[in-house]
PDB file of C-alpha atoms in Angstrom:
ATOM      1  CA  MET A   1      -5.744  19.470   6.473  1.00 30.00           C
ATOM      2  CA  ILE A   2      -6.743  21.517   9.505  1.00 33.00           C
ATOM      3  CA  ARG A   3      -7.343  19.536  12.664  1.00 34.00           C
ATOM      4  CA  GLY A   4     -10.957  19.314  13.678  1.00 36.00           C
ATOM      5  CA  SER A   5     -12.324  20.130  10.243  1.00 33.00           C
ATOM      6  CA  SER A   6     -15.633  18.544   9.316  1.00 33.00           C
ATOM      7  CA  LYS A   7     -14.075  16.654   6.391  1.00 33.00           C
ATOM      8  CA  ARG A   8     -11.598  14.876   8.646  1.00 30.00           C
ATOM      9  CA  THR A   9     -14.220  14.007  11.241  1.00 30.00           C
ATOM     10  CA  ALA A  10     -16.515  12.545   8.595  1.00 30.00           C
ATOM     11  CA  ARG A  11     -13.833  10.156   7.358  1.00 35.00           C
ATOM     12  CA  THR A  12     -12.583   8.651  10.620  1.00 37.00           C
ATOM     13  CA  HIS A  13     -15.527   6.238  11.122  1.00 41.00           C
ATOM     14  CA  GLY A  14     -15.085   6.338  14.891  1.00 39.00           C
ATOM     15  CA  PRO A  15     -12.444   4.806  17.133  1.00 46.00           C
ATOM     16  CA  LEU A  16     -11.432   1.213  16.703  1.00 51.00           C
ATOM     17  CA  GLU A  17      -9.729  -1.004  19.230  1.00 61.00           C
ATOM     18  CA  LEU A  18      -6.468  -2.439  17.958  1.00 68.00           C
ATOM     19  CA  PRO A  19      -4.983  -5.479  19.681  1.00 75.00           C
ATOM     20  CA  THR A  20      -2.677  -4.594  22.579  1.00 78.00           C
ATOM     21  CA  THR A  21      -0.272  -7.234  21.301  1.00 84.00           C
ATOM     22  CA  LEU A  22       0.855  -4.729  18.645  1.00 87.00           C
ATOM     23  CA  VAL A  23       2.891  -2.905  21.287  1.00 87.00           C
ATOM     24  CA  ALA A  24       4.521  -6.157  22.417  1.00 90.00           C
ATOM     25  CA  TRP A  25       5.353  -6.990  18.810  1.00 92.00           C
ATOM     26  CA  LEU A  26       6.952  -3.566  18.348  1.00 91.00           C
ATOM     27  CA  ASP A  27       9.118  -4.152  21.435  1.00 92.00           C
ATOM     28  CA  GLU A  28      10.180  -7.523  20.050  1.00 94.00           C
ATOM     29  CA  TRP A  29      10.984  -6.196  16.570  1.00 95.00           C
ATOM     30  CA  GLY A  30      12.775  -3.154  18.019  1.00 93.00           C
ATOM     31  CA  GLN A  31      15.115  -5.493  19.896  1.00 94.00           C
ATOM     32  CA  VAL A  32      15.654  -7.836  16.926  1.00 94.00           C
ATOM     33  CA  TRP A  33      16.352  -4.922  14.577  1.00 95.00           C
ATOM     34  CA  SER A  34      18.420  -2.900  17.104  1.00 94.00           C
ATOM     35  CA  VAL A  35      16.001   0.019  16.857  1.00 92.00           C
ATOM     36  CA  PRO A  36      15.068   0.690  20.499  1.00 91.00           C
ATOM     37  CA  THR A  37      13.009   3.797  19.650  1.00 91.00           C
ATOM     38  CA  LEU A  38      10.641   1.843  17.391  1.00 91.00           C
ATOM     39  CA  PRO A  39       7.896   1.298  20.034  1.00 89.00           C
ATOM     40  CA  VAL A  40       8.017   4.979  21.001  1.00 89.00           C
ATOM     41  CA  ARG A  41       7.893   6.307  17.438  1.00 91.00           C
ATOM     42  CA  ALA A  42       5.228   3.992  15.987  1.00 89.00           C
ATOM     43  CA  GLN A  43       1.521   4.727  16.258  1.00 87.00           C
ATOM     44  CA  PHE A  44      -0.882   2.098  14.964  1.00 86.00           C
ATOM     45  CA  GLU A  45      -4.362   2.894  13.750  1.00 84.00           C
ATOM     46  CA  ALA A  46      -7.043   1.177  11.722  1.00 82.00           C
ATOM     47  CA  GLY A  47      -7.027   2.976   8.393  1.00 71.00           C
ATOM     48  CA  PRO A  48     -10.590   3.671   7.271  1.00 67.00           C
ATOM     49  CA  ARG A  49      -9.382   4.928   3.886  1.00 71.00           C
ATOM     50  CA  LEU A  50      -7.275   1.926   2.871  1.00 71.00           C
ATOM     51  CA  ARG A  51      -8.825   0.445  -0.255  1.00 71.00           C
ATOM     52  CA  THR A  52      -6.127  -1.371  -2.224  1.00 72.00           C
ATOM     53  CA  SER A  53      -3.628  -2.407   0.448  1.00 79.00           C
ATOM     54  CA  LEU A  54      -3.536  -4.140   3.810  1.00 85.00           C
ATOM     55  CA  GLY A  55      -1.391  -1.482   5.428  1.00 86.00           C
ATOM     56  CA  SER A  56       0.575   1.711   4.972  1.00 88.00           C
ATOM     57  CA  CYS A  57       3.370   3.470   6.814  1.00 90.00           C
ATOM     58  CA  HIS A  58       4.014   7.186   7.099  1.00 91.00           C
ATOM     59  CA  PRO A  59       7.601   7.165   8.395  1.00 92.00           C
ATOM     60  CA  ARG A  60       7.980  10.883   9.101  1.00 92.00           C
ATOM     61  CA  THR A  61       5.056  10.857  11.505  1.00 92.00           C
ATOM     62  CA  GLY A  62       5.460   7.245  12.656  1.00 90.00           C
ATOM     63  CA  ARG A  63       1.852   6.477  11.747  1.00 90.00           C
ATOM     64  CA  ILE A  64       1.128   2.910  10.653  1.00 90.00           C
ATOM     65  CA  CYS A  65      -2.348   2.255   9.246  1.00 89.00           C
ATOM     66  CA  LEU A  66      -3.745  -1.257   9.062  1.00 87.00           C
ATOM     67  CA  HIS A  67      -6.806  -2.302   7.067  1.00 85.00           C
ATOM     68  CA  ARG A  68      -9.847  -2.726   9.332  1.00 83.00           C
ATOM     69  CA  ALA A  69     -10.660  -6.136   7.853  1.00 81.00           C
ATOM     70  CA  LEU A  70      -7.347  -7.493   9.208  1.00 83.00           C
ATOM     71  CA  LEU A  71      -8.830  -7.423  12.701  1.00 79.00           C
ATOM     72  CA  ASP A  72     -11.203 -10.244  11.730  1.00 80.00           C
ATOM     73  CA  GLU A  73      -8.410 -12.360  10.232  1.00 81.00           C
ATOM     74  CA  PRO A  74      -6.019 -14.808  11.905  1.00 83.00           C
ATOM     75  CA  GLU A  75      -3.436 -13.128  14.121  1.00 87.00           C
ATOM     76  CA  THR A  76      -0.588 -14.474  11.967  1.00 87.00           C
ATOM     77  CA  LEU A  77      -1.692 -12.324   9.013  1.00 87.00           C
ATOM     78  CA  LEU A  78      -2.128  -9.233  11.196  1.00 88.00           C
ATOM     79  CA  ARG A  79       1.348  -9.810  12.659  1.00 91.00           C
ATOM     80  CA  GLU A  80       2.984 -10.138   9.227  1.00 92.00           C
ATOM     81  CA  VAL A  81       1.337  -6.984   7.881  1.00 91.00           C
ATOM     82  CA  ALA A  82       2.208  -5.056  11.057  1.00 92.00           C
ATOM     83  CA  CYS A  83       5.814  -6.280  10.782  1.00 94.00           C
ATOM     84  CA  HIS A  84       5.957  -5.235   7.125  1.00 94.00           C
ATOM     85  CA  GLU A  85       4.853  -1.701   7.964  1.00 93.00           C
ATOM     86  CA  ALA A  86       6.987  -1.447  11.126  1.00 94.00           C
ATOM     87  CA  ALA A  87      10.011  -2.457   9.035  1.00 95.00           C
ATOM     88  CA  HIS A  88       9.380   0.572   6.805  1.00 95.00           C
ATOM     89  CA  LEU A  89       9.488   2.791   9.888  1.00 95.00           C
ATOM     90  CA  ALA A  90      12.628   1.079  11.205  1.00 95.00           C
ATOM     91  CA  VAL A  91      14.383   1.577   7.855  1.00 95.00           C
ATOM     92  CA  TYR A  92      13.452   5.252   7.930  1.00 94.00           C
ATOM     93  CA  LEU A  93      14.732   5.628  11.495  1.00 93.00           C
ATOM     94  CA  GLY A  94      18.027   3.968  10.584  1.00 90.00           C
ATOM     95  CA  HIS A  95      18.649   5.202   7.046  1.00 90.00           C
ATOM     96  CA  GLY A  96      16.384   8.185   6.473  1.00 89.00           C
ATOM     97  CA  SER A  97      14.466   8.712   3.256  1.00 87.00           C
ATOM     98  CA  ARG A  98      17.354   7.612   1.011  1.00 88.00           C
ATOM     99  CA  ALA A  99      16.491   3.888   1.389  1.00 89.00           C
ATOM    100  CA  ARG A 100      14.060   2.353  -1.112  1.00 90.00           C
ATOM    101  CA  PRO A 101      10.677   1.237   0.287  1.00 87.00           C
ATOM    102  CA  HIS A 102      11.227  -2.500  -0.363  1.00 91.00           C
ATOM    103  CA  GLY A 103      14.980  -2.306  -0.762  1.00 93.00           C
ATOM    104  CA  PRO A 104      17.703  -4.478   0.772  1.00 94.00           C
ATOM    105  CA  GLU A 105      17.559  -2.745   4.180  1.00 95.00           C
ATOM    106  CA  TRP A 106      13.842  -3.441   4.492  1.00 95.00           C
ATOM    107  CA  ALA A 107      14.244  -7.020   3.213  1.00 95.00           C
ATOM    108  CA  ALA A 108      16.947  -7.720   5.803  1.00 95.00           C
ATOM    109  CA  LEU A 109      14.621  -6.582   8.605  1.00 95.00           C
ATOM    110  CA  MET A 110      11.812  -8.821   7.368  1.00 95.00           C
ATOM    111  CA  VAL A 111      14.126 -11.831   7.237  1.00 96.00           C
ATOM    112  CA  ALA A 112      15.429 -11.028  10.736  1.00 96.00           C
ATOM    113  CA  ALA A 113      11.823 -10.992  11.985  1.00 95.00           C
ATOM    114  CA  GLY A 114      11.198 -14.388  10.374  1.00 94.00           C
ATOM    115  CA  TYR A 115       9.139 -13.334   7.349  1.00 93.00           C
ATOM    116  CA  GLU A 116       9.608 -13.588   3.626  1.00 92.00           C
ATOM    117  CA  PRO A 117      10.418 -10.101   2.287  1.00 92.00           C
ATOM    118  CA  ARG A 118       7.500  -9.646  -0.100  1.00 88.00           C
ATOM    119  CA  ALA A 119       5.829  -6.432  -1.123  1.00 85.00           C
ATOM    120  CA  ARG A 120       2.414  -8.059  -1.582  1.00 79.00           C
ATOM    121  CA  ILE A 121       0.591 -11.054  -0.193  1.00 76.00           C
ATOM    122  CA  ALA A 122      -0.848 -13.282  -2.890  1.00 71.00           C
ATOM    123  CA  PRO A 123      -4.652 -12.980  -3.052  1.00 68.00           C
ATOM    124  CA  ALA A 124      -4.937 -16.773  -2.774  1.00 66.00           C
ATOM    125  CA  LEU A 125      -3.558 -16.520   0.786  1.00 68.00           C
ATOM    126  CA  LEU A 126      -6.303 -14.108   1.872  1.00 70.00           C
ATOM    127  CA  SER A 127      -9.750 -15.040   3.088  1.00 71.00           C
ATOM    128  CA  ALA A 128     -12.712 -14.344   0.826  1.00 69.00           C
ATOM    129  CA  SER A 129     -13.952 -11.498   3.037  1.00 65.00           C
ATOM    130  CA  LEU A 130     -10.534  -9.812   3.018  1.00 71.00           C
ATOM    131  CA  ARG A 131     -10.259 -10.182  -0.768  1.00 69.00           C
ATOM    132  CA  ARG A 132     -13.622  -8.421  -1.080  1.00 65.00           C
ATOM    133  CA  ALA A 133     -12.511  -5.644   1.284  1.00 66.00           C
ATOM    134  CA  VAL A 134      -9.242  -4.963  -0.552  1.00 68.00           C
ATOM    135  CA  ARG A 135      -9.838  -4.096  -4.184  1.00 63.00           C
ATOM    136  CA  PRO A 136      -7.071  -5.163  -6.549  1.00 60.00           C
ATOM    137  CA  ARG A 137      -5.063  -2.467  -8.250  1.00 63.00           C
ATOM    138  CA  VAL A 138      -5.641  -2.110 -11.956  1.00 70.00           C
ATOM    139  CA  LEU A 139      -3.926  -0.378 -14.840  1.00 77.00           C
ATOM    140  CA  TYR A 140      -5.528   1.032 -17.945  1.00 82.00           C
ATOM    141  CA  GLU A 141      -3.559   0.310 -21.107  1.00 85.00           C
ATOM    142  CA  HIS A 142      -4.126   2.711 -23.991  1.00 86.00           C
ATOM    143  CA  CYS A 143      -3.129   1.031 -27.264  1.00 89.00           C
ATOM    144  CA  CYS A 144      -3.182   2.420 -30.797  1.00 91.00           C
ATOM    145  CA  PRO A 145      -4.969  -0.008 -33.146  1.00 92.00           C
ATOM    146  CA  VAL A 146      -2.999   1.338 -36.139  1.00 91.00           C
ATOM    147  CA  CYS A 147       0.645   1.394 -35.019  1.00 91.00           C
ATOM    148  CA  SER A 148       0.404  -0.610 -31.733  1.00 88.00           C
ATOM    149  CA  ALA A 149       1.968   2.168 -29.652  1.00 87.00           C
ATOM    150  CA  SER A 150       0.807   1.981 -26.048  1.00 84.00           C
ATOM    151  CA  CYS A 151       0.884   3.861 -22.766  1.00 82.00           C
ATOM    152  CA  VAL A 152      -0.450   3.066 -19.300  1.00 81.00           C
ATOM    153  CA  ALA A 153      -2.514   5.035 -16.791  1.00 79.00           C
ATOM    154  CA  ARG A 154      -2.807   3.961 -13.174  1.00 71.00           C
ATOM    155  CA  ARG A 155      -5.872   5.838 -12.010  1.00 73.00           C
ATOM    156  CA  ARG A 156      -8.574   5.795 -14.697  1.00 75.00           C
ATOM    157  CA  PRO A 157      -8.903   5.674 -18.472  1.00 76.00           C
ATOM    158  CA  VAL A 158      -7.746   8.858 -20.174  1.00 78.00           C
ATOM    159  CA  ARG A 159     -10.128   9.129 -23.097  1.00 81.00           C
ATOM    160  CA  ASN A 160      -8.609  12.259 -24.625  1.00 83.00           C
ATOM    161  CA  TRP A 161      -5.144  10.710 -25.165  1.00 85.00           C
ATOM    162  CA  ARG A 162      -4.250  10.261 -28.831  1.00 88.00           C
ATOM    163  CA  CYS A 163      -1.432   8.496 -30.670  1.00 89.00           C
ATOM    164  CA  ARG A 164       1.056  11.218 -31.572  1.00 89.00           C
ATOM    165  CA  ALA A 165       2.545   9.335 -34.551  1.00 90.00           C
ATOM    166  CA  CYS A 166      -0.886   8.667 -36.074  1.00 91.00           C
ATOM    167  CA  ARG A 167      -2.047  12.245 -35.458  1.00 90.00           C
ATOM    168  CA  THR A 168       1.104  13.529 -37.177  1.00 91.00           C
ATOM    169  CA  ALA A 169       0.297  11.256 -40.135  1.00 91.00           C
ATOM    170  CA  GLY A 170      -3.159  12.852 -40.388  1.00 92.00           C
ATOM    171  CA  LEU A 171      -5.119  10.031 -38.735  1.00 90.00           C
ATOM    172  CA  ASP A 172      -7.569  10.269 -35.849  1.00 90.00           C
ATOM    173  CA  GLY A 173      -5.188   8.618 -33.353  1.00 89.00           C
ATOM    174  CA  ARG A 174      -7.889   7.266 -31.025  1.00 89.00           C
ATOM    175  CA  LEU A 175      -6.656   4.632 -28.589  1.00 88.00           C
ATOM    176  CA  ASP A 176      -8.295   1.384 -27.486  1.00 89.00           C
ATOM    177  CA  ILE A 177      -8.443   1.205 -23.689  1.00 87.00           C
ATOM    178  CA  SER A 178      -8.240  -2.074 -21.791  1.00 85.00           C
ATOM    179  CA  ARG A 179      -8.243  -2.695 -18.065  1.00 80.00           C
ATOM    180  CA  ARG A 180      -5.888  -5.262 -16.544  1.00 75.00           C
ATOM    181  CA  PRO A 181      -4.611  -6.243 -13.104  1.00 68.00           C
ATOM    182  CA  TYR A 182      -1.573  -4.379 -11.802  1.00 57.00           C
ATOM    183  CA  ALA A 183       0.413  -7.609 -11.263  1.00 53.00           C
ATOM    184  CA  ASP A 184       0.062  -8.590 -14.939  1.00 40.00           C
ATOM    185  CA  ALA A 185       1.554  -5.303 -16.050  1.00 36.00           C
ATOM    186  CA  CYS A 186       4.344  -4.983 -13.510  1.00 33.00           C
ATOM    187  CA  GLY A 187       5.412  -8.597 -13.112  1.00 32.00           C
TER     188      GLY A 187
END
């Protein structure tokens, strides 16, 4: 996207003050993880477009986005989410793009920082306002009522999908679509 375009300006929702303690935390984690360039490379911002997660990391640019609703939560939650995302950046700085996002390198950094290496925080641990702000991910399962074949879509129901086996047998092949939480489908 071109800098200064009207689309980008419309989506930023204005500047937001992030706690200055984020820089101190980066210094601390950089020392613990032996990544002295971490505080220089990381740039925190409140992500106005985050809908289904508490944070995201863009390692190539060093940009770490945190959900705006985290700023109204206890500092311990903000610190854990910031650590989670900073660990992604530290793994990238140390291992490049060949390391898996929540792989052993990332898990070791989380443990070294004193946190459980988990990809998601259980909704029960979040406040009611934060649960409302972060929509849960869902999957759409497309299941054939005749032969029980199924496939999954992440974004939205795909109504024009048909069961290939049933279509080959001369049947309509329409699929029943059900919506279910992401965690149920992916364990």
